[in-house]
Structure formats: C-alpha cells, structure tokens
Short mmCIF file of C-alpha atoms in Angstrom, two decimals:
data_model
loop_
_atom_site.label_atom_id
_atom_site.label_comp_id
_atom_site.label_asym_id
_atom_site.label_seq_id
_atom_site.Cartn_x
_atom_site.Cartn_y
_atom_site.Cartn_z
CA MET A 194 -19.04 -1.00 28.15
CA HIS A 195 -22.15 -0.96 25.97
CA SER A 196 -22.71 -3.81 23.52
CA TYR A 197 -24.12 -1.80 20.62
CA LEU A 198 -24.52 1.79 19.47
CA LYS A 199 -26.78 3.94 17.33
CA ILE A 200 -24.55 6.60 15.82
CA HIS A 201 -27.18 9.11 14.64
CA LYS A 202 -30.83 9.53 15.59
CA ASN A 203 -31.94 8.91 11.99
CA ASP A 204 -30.01 5.64 11.58
CA ASN A 205 -31.87 2.37 11.05
CA VAL A 206 -28.95 0.08 11.95
CA LEU A 207 -26.91 -0.45 15.11
CA VAL A 208 -23.15 -1.03 15.42
CA ALA A 209 -21.93 -3.99 17.48
CA LEU A 210 -19.27 -2.84 19.95
CA ARG A 211 -18.36 -6.44 20.82
CA ASP A 212 -19.03 -9.84 19.31
CA LEU A 213 -22.73 -10.69 19.65
CA GLU A 214 -24.00 -14.25 19.34
CA GLN A 215 -27.02 -15.27 17.30
CA GLY A 216 -30.12 -14.97 19.46
CA THR A 217 -28.69 -12.22 21.66
CA PRO A 218 -31.63 -10.15 23.02
CA ILE A 219 -31.49 -6.51 21.92
CA GLU A 220 -33.27 -3.83 23.92
CA PHE A 221 -33.25 -0.43 22.28
CA GLU A 222 -35.55 2.60 22.40
CA GLY A 223 -38.53 0.57 23.61
CA GLN A 224 -37.92 -2.29 21.19
CA THR A 225 -36.96 -5.83 22.18
CA PHE A 226 -35.86 -8.40 19.62
CA ASN A 227 -33.28 -11.15 19.15
CA LEU A 228 -30.36 -11.15 16.73
CA VAL A 229 -31.07 -13.34 13.73
CA ASP A 230 -27.37 -13.70 12.93
CA LYS A 231 -24.08 -13.68 14.76
CA VAL A 232 -22.69 -10.13 14.54
CA ALA A 233 -18.97 -9.54 14.97
CA ALA A 234 -17.72 -6.39 16.68
CA LYS A 235 -17.59 -3.40 14.26
CA HIS A 236 -20.37 -4.82 12.05
CA LYS A 237 -24.00 -3.63 11.83
CA PHE A 238 -27.43 -5.15 12.27
CA THR A 239 -30.88 -3.89 11.37
CA LEU A 240 -33.38 -2.10 13.60
CA THR A 241 -36.22 -2.92 11.22
CA ALA A 242 -36.94 -5.38 8.44
CA PHE A 243 -35.64 -4.35 4.99
CA HIS A 244 -36.94 -5.24 1.54
CA PRO A 245 -35.08 -4.93 -1.77
CA GLU A 246 -34.09 -1.31 -2.52
CA ASP A 247 -34.95 -0.11 0.99
CA SER A 248 -32.50 2.56 2.16
CA ILE A 249 -29.93 2.01 4.92
CA TYR A 250 -28.82 5.01 6.97
CA MET A 251 -25.72 5.50 9.14
CA TYR A 252 -24.30 8.73 10.51
CA GLY A 253 -27.64 10.19 9.42
CA VAL A 254 -26.90 9.73 5.69
CA LEU A 255 -27.76 7.17 3.01
CA VAL A 256 -25.01 4.52 2.92
CA GLY A 257 -26.58 1.65 1.01
CA LYS A 258 -29.69 -0.14 -0.24
CA ALA A 259 -30.90 -3.65 0.43
CA THR A 260 -30.54 -6.18 -2.39
CA LYS A 261 -32.80 -8.78 -0.72
CA ASP A 262 -35.06 -9.17 2.28
CA ILE A 263 -33.23 -8.64 5.59
CA PRO A 264 -35.09 -9.49 8.81
CA LYS A 265 -35.11 -7.25 11.86
CA GLY A 266 -31.96 -8.05 13.84
CA GLY A 267 -30.20 -9.32 10.72
CA LEU A 268 -26.55 -8.72 9.85
CA ILE A 269 -25.95 -6.36 6.92
CA SER A 270 -23.17 -7.47 4.58
CA THR A 271 -21.97 -7.33 1.00
CA GLU A 272 -24.36 -10.23 0.40
CA ASN A 273 -27.52 -8.24 1.13
CA ILE A 274 -26.78 -4.54 0.53
CA HIS A 275 -24.99 -2.46 -2.10
CA HIS A 276 -23.42 1.00 -2.08
CA ALA A 277 -25.79 3.95 -2.45
CA SER A 278 -25.42 7.62 -1.66
CA SER A 279 -27.59 10.70 -1.94
CA GLU A 280 -27.40 13.17 -4.78
CA PHE A 281 -26.04 16.60 -3.92
CA HIS A 282 -26.57 20.13 -5.16
CA LEU A 283 -25.59 23.70 -4.37
CA GLY A 284 -27.40 24.46 -1.13
CA GLN A 285 -27.55 27.17 1.51
CA ARG A 286 -24.46 28.05 3.56
CA LYS A 287 -24.49 26.35 6.98
CA LEU A 288 -21.62 28.07 8.76
CA ASP A 289 -22.85 28.05 12.34
CA TRP A 290 -20.86 25.68 14.49
CA HIS A 291 -20.23 25.08 18.17
CA LYS A 292 -16.64 26.04 18.87
CA PRO A 293 -14.91 23.87 21.47
CA ASP A 294 -13.61 25.19 24.77
CA THR A 295 -10.00 26.10 23.98
CA SER A 296 -9.11 27.74 27.29
CA LYS A 297 -6.61 24.94 27.98
CA PHE A 298 -4.72 25.82 24.79
CA GLU A 299 -5.03 29.61 24.68
CA GLY A 300 -1.57 31.19 24.70
CA LYS A 301 0.21 27.84 24.39
CA THR A 302 3.24 27.61 22.12
CA PHE A 303 5.43 24.98 20.55
CA TYR A 304 9.13 25.17 19.74
CA GLY A 305 9.69 25.13 16.01
CA TYR A 306 11.94 26.28 13.17
CA HIS A 307 10.94 29.72 11.88
CA ARG A 308 11.24 30.28 8.12
CA ALA A 309 11.64 33.46 6.09
CA ASP A 310 8.12 33.14 4.63
CA GLY A 311 6.55 33.23 8.11
CA SER A 312 5.86 29.50 8.39
CA VAL A 313 7.19 27.39 11.26
CA GLY A 314 8.51 23.87 10.96
CA THR A 315 8.07 21.08 13.46
CA ALA A 316 11.34 19.57 12.18
CA ASN A 317 14.42 20.65 10.22
CA TYR A 318 15.33 18.40 7.28
CA TRP A 319 17.46 18.70 4.17
CA ILE A 320 15.96 16.88 1.19
CA VAL A 321 17.63 15.33 -1.85
CA ILE A 322 15.21 14.70 -4.72
CA PRO A 323 15.24 13.66 -8.39
CA LEU A 324 13.28 15.47 -11.08
CA VAL A 325 13.08 12.17 -12.94
CA PHE A 326 13.32 8.50 -12.03
CA CYS A 327 16.56 8.20 -14.04
CA GLU A 328 18.33 9.91 -11.12
CA ASN A 329 17.10 7.48 -8.43
CA ARG A 330 20.39 5.56 -8.43
CA ASN A 331 22.41 8.74 -7.91
CA ILE A 332 20.09 9.68 -5.07
CA GLN A 333 20.84 6.29 -3.47
CA VAL A 334 24.60 6.79 -3.93
CA MET A 335 24.37 10.16 -2.14
CA LYS A 336 22.40 8.54 0.67
CA GLU A 337 25.07 5.89 1.16
CA ALA A 338 27.75 8.57 1.20
CA LEU A 339 26.10 11.07 3.58
CA VAL A 340 23.82 9.40 6.10
CA ASP A 341 26.34 7.32 8.03
CA LYS A 342 29.18 9.85 8.05
CA LEU A 343 27.00 12.75 9.21
CA GLY A 344 25.46 10.74 12.05
CA TYR A 345 21.98 9.95 10.73
CA LYS A 346 22.32 6.22 10.21
CA LYS A 347 20.33 3.96 12.52
CA ALA A 348 21.91 0.73 13.74
CA LYS A 349 20.65 -2.13 11.59
CA SER A 350 18.70 -3.98 14.24
CA TYR A 351 18.29 -7.19 12.21
CA GLU A 352 21.94 -7.71 11.25
CA SER A 353 22.49 -9.54 14.54
CA GLU A 354 19.62 -11.92 13.68
CA VAL A 355 21.29 -12.78 10.37
CA GLU A 356 24.59 -13.36 12.16
CA GLN A 357 22.81 -15.74 14.57
CA LEU A 358 21.27 -17.65 11.65
CA MET A 359 24.67 -17.90 9.96
CA SER A 360 26.22 -19.22 13.15
CA LEU A 361 23.51 -21.88 13.55
CA TYR A 362 24.00 -22.99 9.94
CA GLN A 363 27.79 -23.07 10.22
CA THR A 364 27.60 -25.20 13.37
CA GLY A 365 25.49 -27.80 11.57
CA LYS A 366 22.01 -27.06 12.90
CA SER A 367 19.10 -28.48 10.92
CA THR A 368 16.54 -26.37 9.06
CA GLN A 369 13.92 -27.16 11.71
CA GLU A 370 16.32 -26.19 14.52
CA ILE A 371 16.99 -22.90 12.76
CA LEU A 372 13.25 -22.23 12.37
CA ASN A 373 12.70 -22.98 16.07
CA ALA A 374 15.65 -20.89 17.27
CA ASP A 375 15.05 -18.16 19.86
CA MET A 376 16.37 -15.02 18.18
CA GLN A 377 18.01 -12.30 20.28
CA SER A 378 17.09 -8.88 18.88
CA THR A 379 18.77 -5.50 19.09
CA VAL A 380 17.02 -2.13 18.98
CA GLY A 381 18.08 0.29 16.26
CA LYS A 382 19.56 3.54 17.53
CA THR A 383 21.50 6.32 15.85
CA ALA A 384 24.91 4.80 15.35
CA THR A 385 27.06 7.93 15.46
CA LYS A 386 26.88 11.49 16.78
CA ARG A 387 25.36 14.11 14.49
CA LEU A 388 27.73 16.64 12.97
CA PHE A 389 24.89 19.18 12.58
CA LYS A 390 22.94 19.28 15.85
CA ASN A 391 20.05 21.42 14.53
CA ILE A 392 19.32 19.28 11.47
CA ASP A 393 16.99 16.35 12.12
CA GLY A 394 18.09 14.42 9.08
CA ILE A 395 18.79 14.28 5.36
CA LYS A 396 15.90 12.70 3.47
CA PHE A 397 16.21 11.11 0.04
CA LEU A 398 12.95 11.04 -1.92
CA THR A 399 12.70 8.79 -4.96
CA HIS A 400 9.79 8.21 -7.36
CA ASP A 401 8.96 6.73 -10.77
CA LEU A 402 7.77 9.90 -12.51
CA GLY A 403 9.21 12.86 -14.41
CA CYS A 404 9.16 11.42 -17.93
CA GLY A 405 7.45 8.79 -20.04
CA GLY A 406 4.02 9.67 -18.66
CA THR A 407 1.62 12.52 -19.29
CA GLN A 408 2.66 16.16 -19.22
CA GLN A 409 -0.01 16.61 -16.54
CA ASP A 410 1.75 14.13 -14.28
CA SER A 411 5.13 15.85 -14.77
CA GLN A 412 3.61 19.26 -14.03
CA ALA A 413 1.90 17.88 -10.93
CA LEU A 414 5.17 16.23 -9.85
CA CYS A 415 6.98 19.57 -10.06
CA GLY A 416 4.20 21.14 -7.99
CA LEU A 417 4.46 18.40 -5.37
CA LEU A 418 8.26 18.66 -5.18
CA ALA A 419 7.94 22.44 -4.90
CA GLY A 420 5.57 21.85 -1.99
CA TYR A 421 8.24 19.79 -0.25
CA ILE A 422 11.05 22.23 -0.98
CA THR A 423 9.01 25.17 0.37
CA HIS A 424 7.65 23.08 3.26
CA PRO A 425 8.20 24.58 6.73
CA ASN A 426 9.93 21.37 7.90
CA VAL A 427 12.50 21.60 5.09
CA ALA A 428 15.65 23.72 5.43
CA GLY A 429 16.88 23.33 1.86
CA ALA A 430 17.17 20.96 -1.09
CA THR A 431 19.48 19.28 -3.57
CA VAL A 432 17.72 18.49 -6.86
CA LEU A 433 19.17 16.10 -9.45
CA SER A 434 18.03 16.32 -13.06
CA LEU A 435 19.01 14.20 -16.05
CA GLY A 436 18.25 17.02 -18.48
CA CYS A 437 16.00 15.72 -21.26
CA GLN A 438 12.93 14.74 -19.22
CA HIS A 439 9.45 16.30 -19.14
CA ALA A 440 9.85 17.60 -15.57
CA GLN A 441 12.27 20.45 -16.15
CA GLY A 442 14.06 22.62 -13.61
CA HIS A 443 12.36 25.79 -14.84
CA ILE A 444 8.95 24.19 -14.24
CA LEU A 445 10.00 23.33 -10.69
CA GLN A 446 11.24 26.87 -10.08
CA ALA A 447 7.97 28.32 -11.40
CA GLU A 448 6.04 26.09 -9.01
CA ILE A 449 8.28 27.19 -6.13
CA ALA A 450 7.58 30.83 -7.00
CA LYS A 451 3.81 30.15 -6.85
CA ARG A 452 4.17 28.94 -3.28
CA ASP A 453 6.90 31.30 -2.08
CA PRO A 454 7.56 34.29 -4.39
CA ASP A 455 10.45 35.44 -2.21
CA PHE A 456 12.06 32.01 -1.85
CA LYS A 457 15.26 32.22 0.22
CA LYS A 458 16.13 28.65 1.19
CA PRO A 459 19.42 27.17 -0.02
CA MET A 460 18.73 25.00 -3.07
CA VAL A 461 20.80 23.65 -5.93
CA ILE A 462 19.62 22.02 -9.19
CA LEU A 463 22.27 19.90 -10.93
CA GLU A 464 21.86 18.46 -14.44
CA GLN A 465 23.74 15.26 -15.25
CA GLN A 466 23.76 15.68 -19.05
CA MET A 467 25.34 19.12 -18.64
CA LEU A 468 27.94 18.13 -16.02
CA GLY A 469 28.96 14.97 -17.84
CA THR A 470 30.40 12.22 -15.67
CA GLU A 471 28.71 10.69 -12.66
CA LYS A 472 31.79 11.63 -10.63
CA ASN A 473 31.45 15.30 -11.55
CA LEU A 474 27.70 15.30 -10.80
CA LEU A 475 28.00 13.59 -7.41
CA GLN A 476 31.01 15.55 -6.21
CA GLN A 477 29.23 18.80 -7.06
CA ALA A 478 26.08 17.52 -5.34
CA LEU A 479 27.97 16.52 -2.19
CA LYS A 480 29.80 19.85 -1.94
CA GLN A 481 26.67 21.92 -2.53
CA THR A 482 24.67 19.81 -0.07
CA PHE A 483 27.34 20.10 2.63
CA ALA A 484 27.48 23.88 2.16
CA GLY A 485 23.69 24.04 2.46
CA LEU A 486 23.77 21.96 5.64
CA ILE A 487 26.18 24.41 7.23
CA GLU A 488 23.72 27.23 6.56
CA ALA A 489 20.66 25.23 7.62
CA ASN A 490 22.29 24.23 10.91
CA GLN A 491 22.21 27.85 12.07
CA ASN A 492 18.42 27.66 12.59
CA GLU A 493 17.29 26.68 16.10
CA ARG A 494 13.91 25.91 17.67
CA LYS A 495 12.08 28.96 19.03
CA PRO A 496 8.56 29.48 20.48
CA ALA A 497 5.68 29.75 18.01
CA PRO A 498 1.90 30.06 18.48
CA LEU A 499 -0.31 27.05 17.79
CA SER A 500 -1.74 28.96 14.83
CA LYS A 501 1.45 28.02 12.96
CA LEU A 502 0.47 24.36 13.01
CA CYS A 503 -1.02 22.79 9.90
CA ILE A 504 -2.27 19.27 10.58
CA GLY A 505 -3.02 16.69 7.92
CA LEU A 506 -5.98 14.42 8.78
CA GLU A 507 -5.48 10.93 7.42
CA CYS A 508 -6.72 7.35 7.81
CA GLY A 509 -5.63 3.98 6.51
CA GLY A 510 -6.50 0.39 7.31
CA SER A 511 -9.82 1.71 8.60
CA ASP A 512 -12.34 -0.45 10.44
CA GLY A 513 -15.91 -0.31 11.72
CA PHE A 514 -14.80 1.63 14.81
CA SER A 515 -12.91 4.36 12.89
CA GLY A 516 -15.98 6.61 12.52
CA ILE A 517 -16.97 6.38 16.20
CA SER A 518 -13.63 6.59 18.02
CA ALA A 519 -10.40 7.87 16.46
CA ASN A 520 -11.93 9.84 13.57
CA PRO A 521 -14.33 11.97 15.67
CA ALA A 522 -11.52 12.46 18.20
CA LEU A 523 -9.45 13.90 15.34
CA GLY A 524 -12.48 15.99 14.41
CA TYR A 525 -12.38 17.53 17.87
CA VAL A 526 -8.64 18.20 17.49
CA SER A 527 -9.43 19.82 14.14
CA ASP A 528 -12.02 22.10 15.74
CA ILE A 529 -9.58 23.05 18.53
CA LEU A 530 -6.83 23.97 16.08
CA VAL A 531 -9.18 25.92 13.82
CA SER A 532 -10.47 27.82 16.86
CA VAL A 533 -6.95 28.96 17.81
CA GLY A 534 -6.13 30.07 14.26
CA GLY A 535 -4.40 26.99 12.86
CA SER A 536 -4.96 24.98 9.69
CA VAL A 537 -6.11 21.45 8.98
CA ILE A 538 -6.25 19.46 5.74
CA LEU A 539 -8.87 16.78 5.03
CA SER A 540 -8.23 14.79 1.85
CA GLU A 541 -9.12 11.42 0.26
CA PHE A 542 -12.03 12.56 -1.94
CA PRO A 543 -13.24 9.01 -2.78
CA GLU A 544 -13.84 8.69 0.97
CA LEU A 545 -16.11 11.73 1.07
CA CYS A 546 -18.68 10.07 -1.19
CA GLY A 547 -22.11 10.34 0.39
CA VAL A 548 -21.36 13.36 2.57
CA GLU A 549 -20.94 15.86 -0.28
CA GLN A 550 -24.07 17.79 0.65
CA GLU A 551 -23.00 18.42 4.24
CA LEU A 552 -19.46 19.40 3.24
CA SER A 553 -20.50 21.65 0.35
CA ASP A 554 -23.01 23.42 2.62
CA ARG A 555 -20.18 24.08 5.10
CA CYS A 556 -18.04 25.83 2.47
CA VAL A 557 -17.64 29.52 3.28
CA ASN A 558 -19.00 30.67 -0.09
CA GLU A 559 -20.69 29.28 -3.18
CA ASP A 560 -17.55 29.35 -5.34
CA THR A 561 -15.77 27.12 -2.83
CA ALA A 562 -18.77 24.79 -2.66
CA LYS A 563 -18.97 24.58 -6.47
CA ARG A 564 -15.28 23.74 -6.71
CA PHE A 565 -15.67 20.90 -4.23
CA MET A 566 -18.67 19.44 -6.04
CA ASP A 567 -17.00 19.79 -9.46
CA LEU A 568 -13.88 18.00 -8.26
CA MET A 569 -15.94 15.18 -6.76
CA VAL A 570 -18.02 14.70 -9.93
CA THR A 571 -15.01 14.91 -12.27
CA TYR A 572 -12.89 12.54 -10.19
CA ASN A 573 -15.64 9.92 -9.94
CA LYS A 574 -16.38 10.20 -13.66
CA ARG A 575 -12.73 9.60 -14.55
CA ALA A 576 -12.60 6.65 -12.17
CA GLU A 577 -15.71 5.16 -13.79
CA GLU A 578 -14.20 5.67 -17.23
CA GLY A 579 -11.28 3.59 -15.99
CA GLY A 580 -13.68 0.84 -14.92
CA SER A 581 -14.05 1.63 -11.22
CA GLY A 582 -16.05 4.35 -9.46
CA PHE A 583 -15.94 5.48 -5.85
CA TYR A 584 -18.10 2.49 -4.94
CA ALA A 585 -15.00 0.26 -5.33
CA ASN A 586 -12.92 2.11 -2.74
CA PRO A 587 -13.31 -0.18 0.31
CA SER A 588 -10.47 -2.71 0.55
CA PHE A 589 -10.71 -6.35 1.61
CA GLY A 590 -9.61 -5.36 5.12
CA ASN A 591 -12.18 -2.55 5.30
CA ILE A 592 -15.01 -4.91 4.34
CA LYS A 593 -13.83 -7.67 6.68
CA ASP A 594 -13.94 -5.21 9.59
CA GLY A 595 -17.33 -3.64 8.93
CA LEU A 596 -16.91 -1.00 6.19
CA ILE A 597 -18.96 -2.79 3.56
CA THR A 598 -19.85 0.16 1.29
CA ASP A 599 -17.92 3.26 0.27
CA ALA A 600 -20.62 5.48 1.78
CA ILE A 601 -20.28 3.76 5.18
CA LYS A 602 -16.51 4.23 5.00
CA SER A 603 -16.86 7.83 3.82
CA ALA A 604 -19.38 8.91 6.43
CA GLY A 605 -16.99 7.77 9.15
CA ALA A 606 -13.86 9.12 7.43
CA ALA A 607 -15.36 12.62 7.12
CA LYS A 608 -15.59 12.84 10.92
CA LYS A 609 -11.86 13.65 10.95
CA GLY A 610 -12.73 17.11 9.62
CA GLY A 611 -14.75 18.15 12.67
CA THR A 612 -17.58 20.66 12.34
CA SER A 613 -15.97 23.98 11.40
CA PRO A 614 -16.65 25.87 8.14
CA ILE A 615 -14.55 24.88 5.12
CA THR A 616 -12.34 27.83 4.21
CA ALA A 617 -10.76 26.44 1.03
CA VAL A 618 -10.97 23.59 -1.48
CA LEU A 619 -7.64 22.64 -3.05
CA ASP A 620 -6.85 20.60 -6.15
CA TYR A 621 -3.70 18.46 -5.93
CA PRO A 622 -0.94 19.59 -5.46
CA GLU A 623 -2.00 23.11 -4.38
CA LYS A 624 -0.71 24.68 -1.17
CA ALA A 625 -2.94 25.29 1.84
CA SER A 626 -2.62 29.01 2.43
CA LYS A 627 -5.71 29.82 4.51
CA PRO A 628 -6.27 29.05 8.19
CA GLY A 629 -9.19 26.80 8.98
CA LEU A 630 -10.42 23.55 7.42
CA ASN A 631 -9.07 22.88 3.91
CA LEU A 632 -10.32 20.09 1.61
CA LEU A 633 -7.62 18.66 -0.66
CA CYS A 634 -8.45 16.48 -3.67
CA THR A 635 -6.40 13.28 -3.38
CA PRO A 636 -7.00 9.57 -3.84
CA GLY A 637 -8.14 7.38 -0.97
CA SER A 638 -4.79 5.56 -1.04
CA ASP A 639 -3.30 6.52 2.33
CA VAL A 640 0.36 6.90 1.26
CA GLU A 641 -0.48 8.97 -1.83
CA SER A 642 -2.84 11.08 0.26
CA THR A 643 -0.35 11.58 3.11
CA THR A 644 2.33 12.48 0.55
CA ALA A 645 -0.05 15.08 -0.91
CA GLU A 646 -1.12 16.57 2.45
CA VAL A 647 2.50 17.17 3.38
CA GLY A 648 3.15 18.65 -0.06
CA SER A 649 0.30 21.08 0.63
CA GLY A 650 1.92 22.21 3.88
CA ALA A 651 0.91 19.86 6.71
CA ASN A 652 3.74 20.02 9.25
CA ILE A 653 2.24 17.15 11.29
CA VAL A 654 -0.07 14.34 10.13
CA LEU A 655 -2.55 12.57 12.41
CA PHE A 656 -3.30 9.14 11.00
CA THR A 657 -6.06 6.85 12.31
CA THR A 658 -6.04 3.10 11.72
CA GLY A 659 -8.19 0.19 12.83
CA LEU A 660 -6.22 -2.63 11.20
CA GLY A 661 -2.69 -1.26 11.59
CA THR A 662 -0.39 0.39 9.05
CA PRO A 663 3.22 1.61 9.42
CA THR A 664 2.77 4.59 7.07
CA GLY A 665 5.04 7.59 7.62
CA ASN A 666 6.50 10.51 5.69
CA PRO A 667 10.06 11.74 5.01
CA VAL A 668 9.65 15.28 6.39
CA ALA A 669 6.48 15.48 8.51
CA PRO A 670 5.98 13.42 11.67
CA VAL A 671 3.04 11.03 11.26
CA VAL A 672 1.23 10.23 14.51
CA LYS A 673 -0.61 6.90 14.40
CA LEU A 674 -3.87 6.52 16.37
CA SER A 675 -5.62 3.17 16.85
CA THR A 676 -9.41 2.96 16.75
CA ASN A 677 -9.42 0.01 19.16
CA THR A 678 -7.39 -1.14 22.13
CA ALA A 679 -6.71 -4.62 20.72
CA LEU A 680 -4.71 -3.07 17.86
CA TYR A 681 -2.84 -0.77 20.25
CA ARG A 682 -1.73 -3.79 22.27
CA ARG A 683 -0.98 -5.97 19.24
CA MET A 684 1.13 -3.44 17.29
CA PRO A 685 2.71 -1.10 19.87
CA ASP A 686 5.74 -0.58 17.64
CA ILE A 687 3.72 1.45 15.10
CA ILE A 688 0.85 2.93 17.17
CA ASP A 689 1.35 6.12 19.20
CA ILE A 690 -2.08 6.78 20.72
CA ASN A 691 -4.98 4.51 21.64
CA CYS A 692 -8.51 5.77 20.97
CA GLY A 693 -10.12 2.46 21.87
CA THR A 694 -10.84 4.08 25.23
CA ILE A 695 -13.81 5.78 23.54
CA ILE A 696 -15.31 2.42 22.53
CA GLU A 697 -14.77 1.10 26.05
CA GLY A 698 -16.45 4.12 27.60
CA THR A 699 -13.46 5.14 29.76
CA GLU A 700 -12.89 8.38 27.85
CA THR A 701 -15.07 10.79 25.90
CA ILE A 702 -14.35 12.02 22.39
CA HIS A 703 -13.54 15.45 23.82
CA GLN A 704 -11.16 14.04 26.44
CA ALA A 705 -9.38 11.95 23.81
CA GLY A 706 -9.14 14.98 21.52
CA GLU A 707 -7.47 17.08 24.21
CA ARG A 708 -5.06 14.24 24.98
CA ILE A 709 -4.16 14.03 21.28
CA MET A 710 -3.66 17.80 21.11
CA ASP A 711 -1.27 17.67 24.09
CA TYR A 712 0.76 15.03 22.28
CA VAL A 713 0.75 17.05 19.04
CA ILE A 714 2.32 20.01 20.84
CA LYS A 715 5.10 17.76 22.19
CA VAL A 716 5.75 16.30 18.74
CA ALA A 717 5.79 19.78 17.19
CA SER A 718 8.42 20.83 19.74
CA GLY A 719 10.62 17.80 19.15
CA GLU A 720 9.94 16.45 22.65
CA GLU A 721 8.20 13.31 21.38
CA GLN A 722 9.12 11.25 18.33
CA PRO A 723 6.27 9.22 16.77
CA LYS A 724 6.88 5.56 15.97
CA ALA A 725 6.90 6.19 12.20
CA VAL A 726 9.79 8.64 12.68
CA GLN A 727 11.65 6.21 14.92
CA LEU A 728 11.24 3.46 12.31
CA GLU A 729 12.26 5.82 9.47
CA GLN A 730 9.06 4.96 7.63
CA ASP A 731 9.72 7.48 4.86
CA ASP A 732 6.86 6.74 2.45
CA PHE A 733 6.67 9.05 -0.58
CA ILE A 734 4.33 8.22 -3.48
CA PRO A 735 3.25 11.01 -5.86
CA TRP A 736 -0.23 10.69 -7.35
CA LYS A 737 -0.52 9.74 -11.00
CA ARG A 738 -3.64 11.77 -11.58
CA GLY A 739 -6.64 9.77 -12.68
CA VAL A 740 -4.87 6.41 -12.22
CA SER A 741 -5.07 5.84 -8.48
CA LEU A 742 -8.30 5.56 -6.50
#
C-alpha cells in the first residue's frame, strides 16, 4: 500500500493514505522533503510552499486559496486555507469519452416488475401517503392495522433487551449491575407469512408539508409524490387528503399526468372533510387499499434488459477517501450503465461547486449547459441571501476527515458521475426521462437528495459513505458502499460493499466497479437485499426549496 497519492497531474498537494508522522521523508517526482506537520490519513499536505492567496489544486481544479504562509510539506487545514473555485462560462462541447468494456454485461438481464408505461421496477411496493401533514396520524393508524396482519412486520429485535432490563430491575439489581449486564440480542425477521407473495411491502410516507408553507413547496410536494406514485417500484397508492390544504388532489393528478399521461396503476384519493368521521375515512382507505393489493399481487418478476435500470448516485458522511475510492468506482458503474443504454442520476448541486465548467462542457447541447449553469448560480444566490452559500456545505464530519472546503468535497463527489456526456439537466422534482447521465438539482443533504433521486425515477440508489450513515428509502433499495475498510469492519450492519480495497491497492477502480455492477443486478432481481432494506430504513424528506443546503 502506498503512503500518499497525487490525484491529478496538475495538483500541488498530496493525499495521505495512512497516518504520517511529523518528519516523515517524502519522495515524489524527483523531490525529497520531510513533513513539517503530522498528517492524518485522508488529509492533504503541500508539494510546494504557499503564500497568502496562492491557489490550491486537487483533482486538477481550484479548491482553495492559502490564507497564510504554508511551508512545503505542511498540512492544509481550515486554519490556513479557505474555499475558492473557478468561474465558469458557456464553453465548447466536450462529448468525446472513453467507453468502458461492457462485454461482461452485454445481453445480461435482471428480473423485475414490468409496468404499463414501459418502465421496470426492482421491487413491488404499495404506498400510502398524505397530501398534507394533518393526515400523518391516519397514515400511522393504517400502518398499525395493515403491516402486521398482512405479514410485513419485522420482529422487534430490542423488545427482548427491554424484558431483560425489566427482569434485572424486578430482581433487585443495582443501576451499575444493570449497566454492566451482558444483553442477549435477537435478530429481527419477518414475523408472519405474507398474504400477497408478489408485493414486497406496504410503505407509509409521512412529511411536514402540504399547507402553511409556500405555494411553491406544495406544488413541488405534489410533483415529488407523483414521482413516487408513478415510480417503477410502486404498484399503486392510497392518498389521504384533509381537503382544505394547499396541496390539492387535482394538482397531484396533474403532476401524475405529466409523468405518465396514460396512468393505469390502481390509486385512490380520499378526503377526510368530505367523508366525515375518521372511522368512515379509514374503513374506506383499508378496503380500497386491500382491493388494490389484490390487483398489484398479480404482477410477477420477469426478465428485463439492463437498460431499464435507473441508478441514483449519492453520497453522505463523505471523507477524504470518497473521491479516490468509492466515488470513482461509482463513476465506472455509471459509465457501464450508460454504455448499455441505462440511466443514472447525479444530484446534490452544492457539491458540484468548482466543477461547473467540466460538467457544463459535457452537456450534449448549449441549452442543457445553460440550464445547469443557471440552476447553479440561482441556487447559490438564494443560499447566500439566506446567509450561507455553497462554501458552507462541508459538515463537521467532512472537515474532520479531510474535506476542508466545499470545492474539495465537490471535486470528489462529482466523480460519481463518471465521464459520459450529460444528456439532461433536471430541476427538482422533474422526472428523468432520457437514458444517459442526468443532473438533478437537489440540496447536498443526503436524505433530501436520495428522496429526490427516487422521485425522479431511480429504481436503485448507490450511496457512498466514509463516516457511515444508515440512510435508506421507502421504495428503492439503497446500496451502501464504504470508502475505507475500517468503516466496513466497524459498521457491517449498514454497509453492503467495501471500496477500501482501492485505497489498499488490492483492487482497481474498474475491478471494483464491475463488482458493484454484479451486485446491482442481484439487488434489481430481488436476489440480494441491501442492509438499509433489511433495517427498514425508510427515510423520506421532501425538499423545502431554498431552505435546505
């Protein structure tokens, strides 16, 4: 394993691949010098001396400027550099790219659920959703009534721990004895047999929108919910409405028509103020849902080409290894899928700051490039008006693990998108309707972004993390990939795939990408169940436009 790495030929810093002590001799490209500071793995040190306002380059792009003198071999940190990124403009199209060897995947299929609109799901869910937060309680009541009886309830694995604690207390054990007790755990499994064998589950999505906010947020909410209802992994939907809110049923239906003009899935919209009592509303909802489940259960998995896959590319809890292991491995997966006719979605616009020029130049035409640049400028301007621009995106965890400016974080995050031309730029919550690489305007918040990618049609999400996050989604399987082996070993209950092999030099980016693609096909066919699905990590957070960053 190498001790340090230069990511791009034009970079003037190196990345530490392991902890390096102060005074460690560095030999690189004919230079020999000693480290001035201790440099932890994932952090960066200088290849030359910097003076105030000197530019720092990583991934071949501007990622920061020095705020004070930094000696050669010095650690760069928030104490001596600040965020900086290059300006961007409408440039020439750069659409040439080196397609990967896809011979291993040519002609391969996955087993999915075929829909009337031609899409194919990697799962088969019924969803129950509110048009307004006032219906969240009724959604919960329906969940309590349906999930257990229909065979979708998981055994509560921590009830036994509570029973053990109760027993210790009742037998007179002290507080310290209770704290030191060796707890015996049980593993949660489906408690009862499913009534509907072809339905993977009933998912209950709640939120805090629909009224009391801006009309824009209610319109966007209806678009997002329409994206879930028309999603290839969704068989049908029960929608509960209060009646007087901003987010009206007719708005939802108009948004559904935008995405699927010939919509044929079973769906019912029930309005509480029209039906009267809670009993009347819930009994109608239960009957209509059960009837829909009977119809949805008739669909079975059948072979489908890989071109029917739409993969969301996501990251969260990123670290200094994200841009050199898991993210470029996802980029290779992206290029493979694009080459065989599939779709990928790259989002999190605050984490594309600094690489706008490269991405806009890769857009298939000038109109697409202009839309991307306009969205970036407008989003950043609104964020600044709220007191925080893109520069404030890195979290405490990001900074602690080497992502000390937004441009450093962004340059690594963009690697998830591979190298193919960008076929479309989408504004939240638009649907991805073109094969190839799609850019979707979302916040950098991973749950809001994952929620949006699925709403735009991603039927699988690949999610890289360096620090560890349990994020999942109600209807699309979320595959978690670690950037480093230590995380994979520390949190095996939430991580599916280890990309730390790339850092260790035991696997190339291309080899890791093909391994990930093999796993994706198994997940798409229902042969593998990612940890987030097993844990029922059903995160769903709509974006309040202009509020989140």
